[in-house]
Amino acid sequence: MTRLIARFLVALGLLAAALPALPALAQDNGPGPLRIEITEGVIEPLPIAVPDFIAEDGGAAAYASQIARLVAEDLTGTGLFREIPASAFISPVTSFASPVQYSDWKAINAQGLVTGSVSTASDGRLVVKFRLFDVFSEAPLGEGLQFVGTQESWRRMGHKVADVVYSRITGEGAYFDTRVVFVSETGPKNARSKRLAIMDYDGANVEYLTDAASIVLAPRFSPSGDRVLYTSYETGTPQVYVIDVNSVTRQTIATGGTGMSFSPRFSPNGQTVVFSQSSNGNTDIYALDLASGSTRRLTETPSIETAPSFSPDGNQIVFESDRSGTQQLYIMPASGGEARRISFGAGRYGTPVWSPRGDLIAFTKQNEGRFHIGVMRLDGSQERLLTASFLDESPTWSPNGRVIMFTRETQGADGAPSLYSVDISGRNLRRVPTETGASDPSWSPLLD
Amino acid sequence: MPHILKSLALVAILGLAACSNADRFGDAGAGGNTPLGPGAGLGGAGDPASPAYFSQTVGDRVLFLVDQSTLTNEAQSILTQQAAWLNNNPAYTIAIEGHADERGTREYNVALSEQRANAVSTYLVSQGLLPSRITRVVGFGKERPLEICSEEACYAQNRRSVTVLNAGGV
């Protein structure tokens, strides 16, 4: 039950770490400031050394190495960092308190160095301390921090260390201490079992939120990450539900109307749910005010309107419609009204998702028998296809807007879905490890 | 009667699926008609008032073109017979279940398959079926394919609407 234990994680000094300012950089006049500018150009991964953390006592020994490995995996997994193997190290780190021998790390071209220690507090909790060094500037990059948490939450503490390192070096928000809710899929194509499941962003700590009794579709996190909207066929007709991921209690969303409701998503303030409702062959988008229970119809056309997604300021909604004859992307005011089409390229466009930064729309594109995940600007310009396969769909954004996770389903009678992530530059396509088939990911915000 | 043979083959596939997933989907799924398979004896396919006759001889499903929910001439012909059968067997209520092939995004396919099921519903009513006998019109999107290959031959069978006689209808 790590999701409960995680509530007890105490992040000392985290507020200071979360500030976007980079004080160490400001005073850095060295030859090569430790900084990755994430641009569209080719990136040479930054060489970084993450020696095993120092175990300060016997109880910490089981975690010291694992936490360092996890930090290194998080960082190298971004494609922005390259880890220098321990076999290249000149002097082993034997004490967290000892001064860093910069020359030894310069000699192996380690531009960044992360050192850390793990100890066990009297109540059994782990204390994880770490420091980040800019080797070529011969200075720490930011102050040292420590996290305290239960032994079971060691992965979260590792992710938090990596989050701080990533943020200090890139100047951007991070995304390692996050979770992903998705649909776990097992069984043959014509008798698929689907269950809602939640896991860490890297595939660890999977927990199931529903059984396999009913088809479930497209879970979506609330802005605070504590609730998930999804669609279930348990009554025989698809309906929208919300589930609390901590208590695993759920309730029906009273969408009004008697038809099918599906494709829900929260507004950024969590007070409104937009969704699609179908009846008499017509699918439109509606908004439900959770406090008052009142429902408002946002589109009124005889075509299919679905997959709504709010802008981060809550003022606009991007959605897909086939009013022109094929699926295309449109943006309308959050209160409904006139929509403007933004997709004009060849093919069909669906499942738009507004980026957390507000400047891009991620989408699924079908063209000439292939499926793509892509991004475009709000006016449809600068369309960029990031992937191509037999079937890619359902993009979701990392909280910093740098990475998109999506579903990729393979072809044929044995075809099965799995989750992939890709940088918005199109680099670093990676499969997210899951023990079952997996589809429809939704990425949480950064956890507290 | 190649159409009948095809229907029998589909029933056989559904039977297998139902066996491995006995607790799933209740009678709302396309598997709901499996107990009415061939050779059911009394009330079997030879009996024009039997559910088996409806599913096999009349034909309980119609197929759709890619990204379309309009009824083909063949579909209309089958639905005319469905309506006639239902009007002759007024004890049955029905659920209409639309489906899509896998070549579309999930939400769109749910909506498209509802359009297909609704096109069937509208046509049956136009043929004199009382709307009150249609208990459910639902789109399953691409979630419940009958055929599992990734070729047009399979996709064509999956772009369907199935008229399911509700259990306990007699």
PDB file of C-alpha atoms in Angstrom, chain A residues 17 28 89 98 116 168 171 175 254 256 262 308 320-321 354 361 379 416:
ATOM      1  CA  ALA A  17      14.655  22.817  -4.111  1.00  0.00           C
ATOM      2  CA  ASP A  28      29.213  30.213 -11.825  1.00  0.00           C
ATOM      3  CA  PHE A  89      35.797   6.045 -11.135  1.00  0.00           C
ATOM      4  CA  SER A  98      34.302  14.327   2.744  1.00  0.00           C
ATOM      5  CA  GLY A 116      24.312  10.777  -1.219  1.00  0.00           C
ATOM      6  CA  ARG A 168      18.628  22.194 -11.285  1.00  0.00           C
ATOM      7  CA  GLY A 171      15.953  24.743 -15.265  1.00  0.00           C
ATOM      8  CA  TYR A 175       8.396  14.351 -13.700  1.00  0.00           C
ATOM      9  CA  ALA A 254     -24.341  12.054 -12.663  1.00  0.00           C
ATOM     10  CA  GLY A 256     -27.737  13.590 -16.806  1.00  0.00           C
ATOM     11  CA  PHE A 262     -17.737   8.635 -21.971  1.00  0.00           C
ATOM     12  CA  PRO A 308     -12.461  17.276 -24.933  1.00  0.00           C
ATOM     13  CA  GLU A 320     -12.273  16.373 -32.058  1.00  0.00           C
ATOM     14  CA  SER A 321     -15.212  16.505 -34.418  1.00  0.00           C
ATOM     15  CA  TRP A 354      -3.591  20.422 -24.284  1.00  0.00           C
ATOM     16  CA  ILE A 361      -1.731  20.249 -28.567  1.00  0.00           C
ATOM     17  CA  ASP A 379      -3.274  27.566 -34.497  1.00  0.00           C
ATOM     18  CA  ALA A 416      -1.386  -6.332 -27.841  1.00  0.00           C
TER      19      ALA A 416
END
